[in-house]
Tab-separated table of C-alpha atoms and ligand atoms in Angstrom:
chain	number	residue	atom	x	y	z
A	149	MET	CA	3.021	-6.080	-26.501
A	150	THR	CA	2.875	-8.889	-23.599
A	151	ILE	CA	1.427	-8.401	-20.085
A	152	PHE	CA	4.902	-8.106	-18.914
A	153	ASP	CA	5.778	-5.149	-21.458
A	154	SER	CA	2.544	-2.872	-20.384
A	155	VAL	CA	3.032	-3.455	-16.444
A	156	PRO	CA	4.829	-0.291	-15.725
A	157	ALA	CA	2.295	1.680	-17.817
A	158	GLN	CA	-0.450	0.032	-16.674
A	159	ALA	CA	0.463	0.201	-12.853
A	160	SER	CA	0.461	3.983	-13.356
A	161	GLY	CA	-2.050	4.662	-15.634
A	162	GLU	CA	-0.048	7.955	-16.307
A	163	THR	CA	0.166	10.329	-19.016
A	164	PRO	CA	3.261	12.157	-19.596
A	165	ALA	CA	1.719	15.677	-18.519
A	166	GLN	CA	0.816	13.776	-15.263
A	167	ALA	CA	4.419	12.411	-14.757
A	168	ALA	CA	6.425	15.498	-14.314
A	169	THR	CA	5.390	18.785	-12.860
A	170	GLY	CA	8.756	19.351	-11.549
A	171	ARG	CA	9.254	20.823	-7.989
A	172	PRO	CA	12.191	19.732	-5.959
A	173	ILE	CA	11.864	16.414	-3.642
A	174	PRO	CA	10.529	17.386	-0.448
A	175	ALA	CA	12.239	16.452	2.378
A	176	VAL	CA	10.826	13.838	5.330
A	177	LEU	CA	11.276	14.733	9.148
A	178	GLY	CA	13.741	12.471	10.817
A	179	ALA	CA	16.486	13.031	8.419
A	180	ASP	CA	19.177	13.807	10.762
A	181	LEU	CA	17.976	11.164	13.179
A	182	GLU	CA	20.772	9.756	14.909
A	183	VAL	CA	20.750	6.435	16.999
A	184	PRO	CA	22.991	4.471	19.229
A	185	VAL	CA	24.965	1.217	18.274
A	186	LYS	CA	27.051	-1.208	20.216
A	187	GLY	CA	29.801	0.341	21.887
A	188	GLY	CA	27.726	3.636	22.523
A	189	ARG	CA	28.483	5.478	19.541
A	190	LEU	CA	25.681	7.351	17.590
A	191	VAL	CA	25.378	6.970	13.699
A	192	GLY	CA	22.899	8.389	11.467
A	193	TYR	CA	20.045	6.057	11.201
A	194	ALA	CA	19.500	4.583	7.858
A	195	ASN	CA	15.619	4.074	7.947
A	196	LEU	CA	15.067	1.231	5.431
A	197	ASP	CA	11.493	-0.043	6.544
A	198	TYR	CA	9.273	2.481	4.143
A	199	ALA	CA	7.115	-0.553	3.448
A	200	ALA	CA	6.222	-0.632	7.013
A	201	SER	CA	5.696	2.772	7.618
A	202	ALA	CA	7.138	5.881	5.841
A	203	PRO	CA	8.490	8.788	7.994
A	204	CYS	CA	6.449	12.126	7.721
A	205	LEU	CA	7.172	14.405	4.724
A	206	GLU	CA	7.913	18.146	5.941
A	207	PRO	CA	4.714	19.654	3.687
A	208	VAL	CA	2.692	17.061	5.345
A	209	SER	CA	3.971	17.960	8.913
A	210	ALA	CA	3.680	21.719	7.826
A	211	ALA	CA	-0.285	21.051	6.407
A	212	VAL	CA	-0.924	19.708	9.801
A	213	ALA	CA	0.518	22.308	11.895
A	214	ALA	CA	-1.343	25.111	9.846
A	215	ALA	CA	-4.537	23.264	10.425
A	216	LEU	CA	-4.365	23.113	14.152
A	217	PRO	CA	-4.927	26.289	15.381
A	218	ALA	CA	-8.395	26.290	13.723
A	219	TYR	CA	-8.870	22.929	14.516
A	220	SER	CA	-12.758	22.359	15.569
A	221	SER	CA	-15.689	19.735	15.028
A	222	VAL	CA	-16.404	18.798	11.633
A	223	HIS	CA	-19.785	18.668	9.698
A	224	ARG	CA	-21.909	19.701	12.989
A	225	GLY	CA	-20.666	23.208	14.026
A	226	ALA	CA	-21.874	26.601	12.930
A	227	GLY	CA	-18.471	28.238	14.118
A	228	TYR	CA	-16.181	30.066	11.836
A	229	ALA	CA	-13.631	27.163	12.923
A	230	SER	CA	-16.009	24.390	12.276
A	231	GLN	CA	-16.789	25.358	9.296
A	232	LEU	CA	-13.028	26.042	8.216
A	233	THR	CA	-12.152	22.648	9.579
A	234	THR	CA	-14.968	21.097	7.369
A	235	ALA	CA	-13.785	22.577	4.120
A	236	ARG	CA	-10.264	21.326	4.926
A	237	TYR	CA	-11.678	17.942	5.560
A	238	GLU	CA	-13.684	17.777	2.332
A	239	GLN	CA	-10.910	19.556	0.397
A	240	ALA	CA	-8.702	16.600	1.425
A	241	ARG	CA	-11.547	14.280	-0.232
A	242	HIS	CA	-11.368	16.131	-3.370
A	243	THR	CA	-7.576	15.974	-3.199
A	244	VAL	CA	-7.280	12.163	-2.766
A	245	ARG	CA	-10.290	11.560	-5.473
A	246	SER	CA	-7.785	13.211	-7.913
A	247	PHE	CA	-4.776	11.818	-6.488
A	248	VAL	CA	-6.172	8.563	-7.356
A	249	GLY	CA	-7.843	9.661	-10.764
A	250	ALA	CA	-11.150	8.433	-9.253
A	251	ARG	CA	-14.748	8.909	-11.316
A	252	PRO	CA	-16.759	12.268	-10.505
A	253	ASP	CA	-19.241	9.913	-9.027
A	254	ASP	CA	-16.888	7.247	-6.800
A	255	ALA	CA	-17.269	7.280	-3.230
A	256	VAL	CA	-13.966	8.499	-1.186
A	257	ILE	CA	-14.348	7.059	2.487
A	258	PHE	CA	-11.616	7.879	4.802
A	259	THR	CA	-10.759	4.999	6.893
A	260	ARG	CA	-7.812	4.181	9.414
A	261	ASN	CA	-6.043	2.374	7.062
A	262	THR	CA	-5.720	-0.334	4.344
A	263	THR	CA	-6.863	-3.032	6.524
A	264	ASP	CA	-9.793	-1.091	7.554
A	265	ALA	CA	-10.961	-0.088	4.051
A	266	THR	CA	-10.793	-3.850	2.596
A	267	ASN	CA	-12.937	-4.809	5.818
A	268	LEU	CA	-15.251	-2.097	5.137
A	269	LEU	CA	-15.907	-3.172	1.462
A	270	ALA	CA	-16.108	-6.659	2.829
A	271	GLY	CA	-19.242	-5.787	4.873
A	272	CYS	CA	-20.693	-3.925	1.828
A	273	LEU	CA	-20.447	-6.727	-0.750
A	274	PRO	CA	-23.807	-8.189	-1.851
A	275	ALA	CA	-25.274	-11.356	-0.497
A	276	GLY	CA	-23.417	-14.239	-1.925
A	277	THR	CA	-20.594	-12.871	-3.328
A	278	THR	CA	-17.335	-14.538	-3.965
A	279	ALA	CA	-14.040	-13.062	-3.412
A	280	VAL	CA	-11.249	-14.457	-5.649
A	281	VAL	CA	-7.791	-13.682	-4.179
A	282	PHE	CA	-4.169	-15.037	-4.599
A	283	ASP	CA	-2.121	-16.406	-2.040
A	284	THR	CA	0.308	-13.931	-2.507
A	285	GLU	CA	-1.875	-10.985	-1.113
A	286	HIS	CA	-1.142	-9.522	2.450
A	287	HIS	CA	-3.463	-10.370	5.101
A	288	ALA	CA	-5.155	-7.401	4.904
A	289	SER	CA	-6.755	-8.307	1.049
A	290	LEU	CA	-6.593	-11.953	1.804
A	291	LEU	CA	-8.913	-12.406	5.174
A	292	PRO	CA	-11.809	-10.129	5.251
A	293	TRP	CA	-13.963	-12.101	2.888
A	294	LYS	CA	-16.910	-14.295	4.308
A	295	ARG	CA	-16.706	-16.197	0.873
A	296	SER	CA	-13.500	-16.716	-0.879
A	297	VAL	CA	-11.850	-18.540	-3.771
A	298	ARG	CA	-7.817	-18.880	-3.208
A	299	LEU	CA	-5.391	-19.193	-6.104
A	300	ALA	CA	-2.026	-20.182	-5.979
A	301	PRO	CA	0.650	-17.531	-6.636
A	302	PRO	CA	1.296	-17.461	-10.400
A	303	ALA	CA	4.432	-18.510	-11.952
A	304	PHE	CA	4.565	-15.593	-14.295
A	305	PRO	CA	2.114	-12.404	-14.865
A	306	GLY	CA	0.000	-14.198	-17.701
A	307	GLU	CA	-0.610	-16.948	-15.348
A	308	ALA	CA	-2.110	-14.864	-13.006
A	309	VAL	CA	-4.444	-13.647	-15.452
A	310	ARG	CA	-5.472	-16.869	-16.868
A	311	ALA	CA	-5.870	-18.361	-13.346
A	312	ALA	CA	-8.220	-15.591	-12.316
A	313	ASP	CA	-10.056	-15.762	-15.797
A	314	GLU	CA	-10.681	-19.493	-15.007
A	315	ALA	CA	-11.893	-18.944	-11.198
A	316	LEU	CA	-13.748	-16.228	-12.100
A	317	ALA	CA	-15.601	-18.100	-14.914
A	318	GLY	CA	-16.598	-21.056	-12.255
A	319	ILE	CA	-18.310	-18.659	-10.071
A	320	ASP	CA	-22.059	-17.918	-9.854
A	321	GLY	CA	-23.549	-14.640	-8.496
A	322	PRO	CA	-21.552	-11.511	-7.637
A	323	LYS	CA	-18.126	-11.862	-7.853
A	324	LEU	CA	-15.151	-9.343	-6.640
A	325	LEU	CA	-11.243	-9.852	-7.600
A	326	VAL	CA	-8.652	-9.074	-5.124
A	327	VAL	CA	-5.142	-8.241	-5.888
A	328	THR	CA	-2.591	-5.812	-4.750
A	329	ALA	CA	-0.539	-3.479	-6.767
A	330	ALA	CA	2.570	-3.941	-6.252
A	331	SER	CA	3.698	-6.844	-3.846
A	332	ASN	CA	4.933	-5.708	-0.135
A	333	VAL	CA	7.112	-8.597	-0.043
A	334	THR	CA	8.713	-8.416	-3.208
A	335	GLY	CA	7.922	-5.008	-4.696
A	336	GLU	CA	6.827	-6.641	-7.961
A	337	LEU	CA	4.375	-4.915	-9.804
A	338	TRP	CA	1.081	-7.069	-10.863
A	339	PRO	CA	-0.574	-6.752	-14.128
A	340	ILE	CA	-3.925	-5.250	-12.639
A	341	ALA	CA	-5.259	-3.578	-15.888
A	342	ALA	CA	-5.323	-6.618	-17.211
A	343	LEU	CA	-7.091	-8.146	-14.348
A	344	ALA	CA	-9.615	-5.432	-14.243
A	345	HIS	CA	-10.259	-6.366	-17.802
A	346	ILE	CA	-10.680	-10.163	-17.337
A	347	ALA	CA	-12.737	-9.182	-13.896
A	348	HIS	CA	-15.153	-7.157	-16.015
A	349	ARG	CA	-15.487	-9.661	-18.750
A	350	HIS	CA	-16.905	-12.085	-15.947
A	351	GLY	CA	-19.159	-9.319	-14.798
A	352	ALA	CA	-16.658	-9.385	-11.364
A	353	ARG	CA	-15.590	-6.268	-9.864
A	354	ILE	CA	-11.934	-5.613	-8.971
A	355	LEU	CA	-10.526	-4.316	-5.702
A	356	VAL	CA	-6.863	-3.419	-5.676
A	357	ASP	CA	-4.535	-3.006	-2.701
A	358	ALA	CA	-2.685	0.013	-3.747
A	359	ALA	CA	-0.676	0.431	-0.156
A	360	GLN	CA	2.610	-0.378	-1.736
A	361	LEU	CA	1.976	1.301	-5.378
A	362	VAL	CA	0.978	5.040	-4.310
A	363	PRO	CA	3.960	5.729	-2.483
A	364	HIS	CA	6.087	5.020	-5.305
A	365	ARG	CA	3.731	5.082	-8.546
A	366	ARG	CA	0.916	7.472	-10.005
A	367	LEU	CA	-2.126	5.461	-10.046
A	368	ASN	CA	-4.969	6.281	-12.282
A	369	LEU	CA	-8.004	4.388	-11.497
A	370	THR	CA	-10.369	5.670	-14.319
A	371	ALA	CA	-7.588	4.859	-16.888
A	372	LEU	CA	-6.901	1.629	-15.179
A	373	ASP	CA	-10.560	0.717	-15.076
A	374	LEU	CA	-10.676	-0.492	-11.322
A	375	ASP	CA	-13.748	-0.646	-9.404
A	376	TYR	CA	-12.011	-0.019	-6.103
A	377	VAL	CA	-8.580	1.176	-4.721
A	378	ALA	CA	-7.286	1.205	-0.889
A	379	PHE	CA	-4.393	2.430	0.821
A	380	SER	CA	-2.880	3.801	3.899
A	381	GLY	CA	-1.620	7.441	4.788
A	382	HIS	CA	1.201	6.390	7.044
A	383	LYS	CA	2.728	4.505	4.128
A	384	LEU	CA	2.419	7.596	2.000
A	385	TYR	CA	4.451	9.722	4.310
A	386	ALA	CA	1.558	10.890	6.197
A	387	PRO	CA	1.328	9.015	9.492
A	388	PHE	CA	-1.513	10.443	11.108
A	389	GLY	CA	-3.874	7.380	11.275
A	390	ALA	CA	-5.913	7.795	8.060
A	391	GLY	CA	-6.508	5.454	5.079
A	392	VAL	CA	-8.962	5.729	2.434
A	393	LEU	CA	-11.461	3.341	0.075
A	394	VAL	CA	-12.328	4.636	-3.062
A	395	GLY	CA	-14.784	3.618	-5.255
A	396	ARG	CA	-17.999	2.872	-7.067
A	397	GLN	CA	-20.907	3.839	-4.973
A	398	ASP	CA	-23.400	1.174	-5.047
A	399	TRP	CA	-22.366	-1.553	-2.887
A	400	LEU	CA	-21.344	0.985	-0.363
A	401	ALA	CA	-24.656	2.890	-0.543
A	402	GLU	CA	-26.277	-0.032	0.261
A	403	GLY	CA	-24.216	-1.878	2.591
A	404	GLU	CA	-24.393	-1.828	6.363
A	405	PRO	CA	-23.053	1.105	7.683
A	406	TYR	CA	-19.536	0.425	8.810
A	407	LEU	CA	-20.134	2.069	12.180
A	408	LYS	CA	-23.401	2.968	13.606
A	409	GLY	CA	-23.746	6.145	15.230
A	410	GLY	CA	-23.893	10.026	14.949
A	411	GLY	CA	-23.344	11.246	11.502
A	412	ALA	CA	-24.375	8.215	9.658
A	413	VAL	CA	-28.249	8.566	10.291
A	414	ARG	CA	-30.175	11.084	8.646
A	415	SER	CA	-32.767	10.566	11.585
A	416	VAL	CA	-33.512	8.610	14.617
A	417	GLY	CA	-37.194	7.597	15.679
A	418	ASP	CA	-37.877	3.875	16.866
A	419	THR	CA	-35.478	3.079	13.830
A	420	ALA	CA	-32.643	4.770	12.068
A	421	GLU	CA	-32.574	6.166	8.972
A	422	TRP	CA	-29.007	5.711	7.648
A	423	HIS	CA	-27.734	7.921	4.686
A	424	ASP	CA	-27.540	6.968	1.319
A	425	ASP	CA	-24.528	8.848	0.324
A	426	PRO	CA	-21.396	6.382	1.362
A	427	GLU	CA	-19.339	8.765	2.818
A	428	PRO	CA	-21.427	9.877	5.704
A	429	ARG	CA	-22.756	6.229	5.847
A	430	HIS	CA	-19.590	4.822	6.675
A	431	GLU	CA	-17.880	7.944	8.819
A	432	ALA	CA	-19.997	7.792	11.892
A	433	GLY	CA	-18.523	9.488	14.666
A	434	THR	CA	-15.771	12.308	14.720
A	435	PRO	CA	-13.573	11.837	11.990
A	436	ASN	CA	-9.835	11.635	11.887
A	437	VAL	CA	-9.758	15.113	10.097
A	438	LEU	CA	-5.961	15.794	11.127
A	439	GLY	CA	-5.307	12.169	9.132
A	440	ALA	CA	-7.242	12.981	6.318
A	441	ILE	CA	-5.607	16.684	5.803
A	442	ALA	CA	-2.404	14.826	6.208
A	443	LEU	CA	-3.094	12.337	3.770
A	444	ALA	CA	-3.943	15.064	1.451
A	445	ALA	CA	-0.901	17.168	2.116
A	446	ALA	CA	0.955	13.706	0.911
A	447	CYS	CA	-0.868	13.471	-2.287
A	448	ASP	CA	-0.379	17.256	-3.014
A	449	ALA	CA	3.442	16.892	-2.425
A	450	LEU	CA	4.284	13.798	-4.162
A	451	THR	CA	1.939	15.323	-7.485
A	452	ALA	CA	3.879	18.497	-7.189
A	453	THR	CA	7.331	16.994	-7.247
A	454	GLY	CA	6.220	14.661	-10.425
A	455	TRP	CA	6.289	11.194	-10.790
A	456	THR	CA	9.239	11.376	-13.185
A	457	GLU	CA	11.853	12.359	-10.610
A	458	LEU	CA	10.542	10.402	-7.688
A	459	VAL	CA	10.729	7.346	-9.742
A	460	ARG	CA	14.071	7.932	-11.593
A	461	GLU	CA	15.290	8.192	-8.255
A	462	GLU	CA	13.925	5.348	-6.121
A	463	GLU	CA	14.921	3.283	-9.459
A	464	ARG	CA	18.635	3.989	-9.138
A	465	LEU	CA	18.716	3.363	-5.754
A	466	ILE	CA	17.027	-0.148	-5.492
A	467	ALA	CA	19.115	-1.010	-8.639
A	468	ARG	CA	22.002	-0.212	-6.477
A	469	LEU	CA	20.858	-2.054	-3.611
A	470	ARG	CA	19.557	-5.217	-5.511
A	471	ALA	CA	22.839	-5.186	-7.460
A	472	GLY	CA	24.718	-5.199	-4.323
A	473	LEU	CA	22.771	-7.829	-2.509
A	474	ALA	CA	23.626	-10.157	-5.486
A	475	SER	CA	27.271	-9.454	-4.838
A	476	VAL	CA	27.276	-10.910	-1.100
A	477	GLU	CA	27.933	-14.787	-0.837
A	478	GLY	CA	25.173	-16.096	0.804
A	479	VAL	CA	22.131	-13.538	0.071
A	480	ARG	CA	19.453	-14.697	-1.807
A	481	GLU	CA	16.784	-12.131	-3.031
A	482	LEU	CA	12.861	-13.540	-3.242
A	483	SER	CA	10.904	-12.772	-6.288
A	484	LEU	CA	8.335	-14.368	-7.900
A	485	TRP	CA	8.423	-13.483	-11.363
A	486	GLY	CA	12.273	-13.104	-11.599
A	487	ASN	CA	15.110	-10.597	-11.690
A	488	ASP	CA	13.662	-8.535	-14.700
A	489	HIS	CA	10.161	-8.012	-13.493
A	490	PRO	CA	9.571	-4.351	-12.454
A	491	ARG	CA	9.221	-3.676	-9.267
A	492	VAL	CA	8.793	-0.444	-6.598
A	493	GLY	CA	11.601	0.097	-3.976
A	494	ILE	CA	10.885	-2.912	-1.940
A	495	VAL	CA	13.022	-5.796	-1.821
A	496	SER	CA	13.194	-9.358	0.751
A	497	PHE	CA	16.114	-11.513	1.096
A	498	THR	CA	17.635	-14.058	3.530
A	499	VAL	CA	21.074	-14.772	4.561
A	500	VAL	CA	22.731	-18.352	4.701
A	501	GLY	CA	23.315	-19.220	8.201
A	502	HIS	CA	21.519	-16.632	9.921
A	503	SER	CA	18.006	-16.307	10.959
A	504	ALA	CA	16.184	-12.960	9.494
A	505	ARG	CA	15.534	-11.509	13.315
A	506	GLU	CA	19.404	-12.076	13.799
A	507	VAL	CA	20.333	-10.245	10.288
A	508	ALA	CA	17.527	-7.561	11.323
A	509	GLU	CA	18.617	-7.210	15.091
A	510	LEU	CA	22.708	-7.173	14.147
A	511	LEU	CA	21.832	-4.720	11.428
A	512	SER	CA	20.087	-2.271	13.992
A	513	SER	CA	22.484	-2.900	16.721
A	514	GLU	CA	25.880	-2.667	14.966
A	515	TYR	CA	25.198	-0.442	11.792
A	516	GLY	CA	22.040	1.700	12.813
A	517	ILE	CA	20.053	0.328	10.105
A	518	GLY	CA	16.369	-0.151	10.319
A	519	VAL	CA	14.712	-3.283	8.436
A	520	ARG	CA	11.887	-5.544	8.874
A	521	ASP	CA	12.111	-9.102	9.266
A	522	GLY	CA	9.268	-12.108	9.247
A	523	LYS	CA	6.484	-13.254	6.926
A	524	PHE	CA	5.304	-9.546	6.727
A	525	CYS	CA	1.559	-10.169	7.110
A	526	ALA	CA	1.727	-12.402	3.836
A	527	HIS	CA	2.489	-15.900	5.421
A	528	PRO	CA	1.511	-18.074	2.697
A	529	PHE	CA	3.697	-15.885	-0.214
A	530	VAL	CA	6.752	-15.803	2.326
A	531	ARG	CA	6.112	-19.764	3.017
A	532	HIS	CA	5.634	-20.171	-0.931
A	533	LEU	CA	9.072	-18.307	-1.850
A	534	LEU	CA	11.077	-19.864	0.849
A	535	GLY	CA	9.623	-23.432	-0.165
A	536	THR	CA	9.162	-23.853	3.591
A	537	PRO	CA	5.799	-25.879	4.935
A	538	ASP	CA	3.788	-24.178	7.722
A	539	GLY	CA	5.878	-24.003	10.766
A	540	GLY	CA	3.385	-21.836	12.436
A	541	CYS	CA	3.605	-18.106	13.499
A	542	GLU	CA	6.839	-18.369	15.683
A	543	ASP	CA	8.610	-20.460	12.975
A	544	ASP	CA	11.630	-18.000	12.687
A	545	THR	CA	12.971	-20.500	9.595
A	546	ALA	CA	10.203	-19.082	7.185
A	547	SER	CA	10.996	-15.775	7.496
A	548	ALA	CA	12.924	-13.173	5.379
A	549	VAL	CA	14.516	-9.833	5.602
A	550	ARG	CA	12.983	-6.919	3.789
A	551	ALA	CA	14.579	-3.630	3.029
A	552	SER	CA	12.513	-1.003	1.521
A	553	ILE	CA	12.952	2.555	0.672
A	554	GLY	CA	11.697	5.824	-0.261
A	555	ILE	CA	11.923	9.698	-0.339
A	556	GLY	CA	14.665	10.430	2.272
A	557	THR	CA	16.872	7.458	1.461
A	558	THR	CA	20.159	7.915	0.460
A	559	GLN	CA	22.689	6.154	-1.447
A	560	GLU	CA	24.774	5.833	1.837
A	561	HIS	CA	21.805	3.775	3.397
A	562	VAL	CA	21.864	1.407	0.480
A	563	ASP	CA	25.493	1.062	0.579
A	564	ARG	CA	25.849	0.691	4.247
A	565	LEU	CA	23.169	-2.047	4.054
A	566	VAL	CA	25.339	-4.150	1.643
A	567	GLU	CA	28.575	-3.729	2.874
A	568	ALA	CA	26.921	-4.330	6.570
A	569	LEU	CA	25.602	-7.910	4.885
A	570	ARG	CA	29.031	-8.448	3.658
A	571	ASP	CA	30.322	-8.437	7.088
A	572	LEU	CA	27.425	-10.556	8.485
A	573	ALA	CA	27.628	-13.182	5.817
A	574	SER	CA	31.076	-13.724	6.284
A	575	ARG	CA	31.144	-14.193	10.159
B	968	LIG	C1	0.087	-4.338	0.201
B	968	LIG	C2	-0.400	-4.086	1.777
B	968	LIG	N1	-1.542	-4.186	1.917
B	968	LIG	C3	-2.373	-3.701	3.007
B	968	LIG	C4	-1.518	-3.350	4.171
B	968	LIG	C5	-2.082	-3.216	5.449
B	968	LIG	O1	-2.136	-1.640	5.825
B	968	LIG	P1	-2.015	-1.033	7.155
B	968	LIG	O2	-1.594	-1.741	8.114
B	968	LIG	O3	-2.339	0.522	7.152
B	968	LIG	O4	-3.657	-1.433	7.276
B	968	LIG	C6	-0.032	-3.404	3.775
B	968	LIG	C7	0.696	-3.031	5.144
B	968	LIG	O5	2.015	-3.636	5.182
B	968	LIG	C8	0.651	-3.902	2.873
B	968	LIG	O6	1.701	-3.886	2.450
């Protein structure tokens, strides 16, 4: 078996029993949203921008609505509503822990989002730690490190493992390999189990940016032997401002508290005595309780539906979309590892003769389709895929269009995008 063959199973770490539990796929809010297009007509909105922020799942909205009447302070109040809200917040932590298959002693720290989570970990690295990152990373995983070694985009997955192996071998002192599980530009899955194995062989740890994986595939941190994972609620159908960092306690227990204030301290005299437990240590102030409840409700809803059904429907739609794009003259899909490499429901492309901005604006104003255009906070990677030199942030020629799907995407949305592009490309 090669690294390629093993990517889908490795990316999930799921067992067949975990894969199928079988409730119907839940609905998203806004599925019937109508938007104006040129000429004043209203059309059903085709939201193909899930990788930026996914719509809210109905069970998530219901969980937040159910928690609101008893909403109260957490961790501080003796009143019944405070106790209930505290219990809900801590239950959310348990739910997230089991959603990612964390070890019993892993920390589960609620953050604002993935960027917040990677920055939190960056502030807790032992002195002198070197992070090893690929140029393919989203800026949230590329930039927070005080000291880093950057690796060129690998030509194939085995090359990623080889390059990480070589880089880690050349570093003395503590080291952290940082890698995304599913690219936010191409949707391609990375060989995270093989990379974890290599990291550990060199005494390094691995942080997996799972922002684009968890909305699409089950992740099992224990089975994959990952040290840390980070992801965002708003990409996981829970747009209430919470994200999470899950992983090994020791660095987090010793690191500088992320926020300094009430909740993070055990007692304060002339100096502060900080909590050793990572959760209170890094969650000072009143946390985003509703965000955590929403995130946990999304985890529950996806687990209850079962990944087999979710993945089957997504793969059907993304295959149709990619086949459609390939049939339009002048449309070029971006890919690091080729057409057949496994990926989640994300596809980026360019249209000959049209800037990405122009395409995105026309798709919105004429067809009621929402996509993202730009460099997707992954500037080095997009430039690499496009083969363009750095023209700066305003360089529109170094941009692409991204369509991304998820729960609530329909075949009509996909077909509308393909036909709209056929029309635009012929202008
Ligand atoms: C792979 C990846 N990592 C990190 C992030 C940052 O997520 P957030 O904006 O929620 O911090 C994103 C967002 O697009 C992403 O796609």
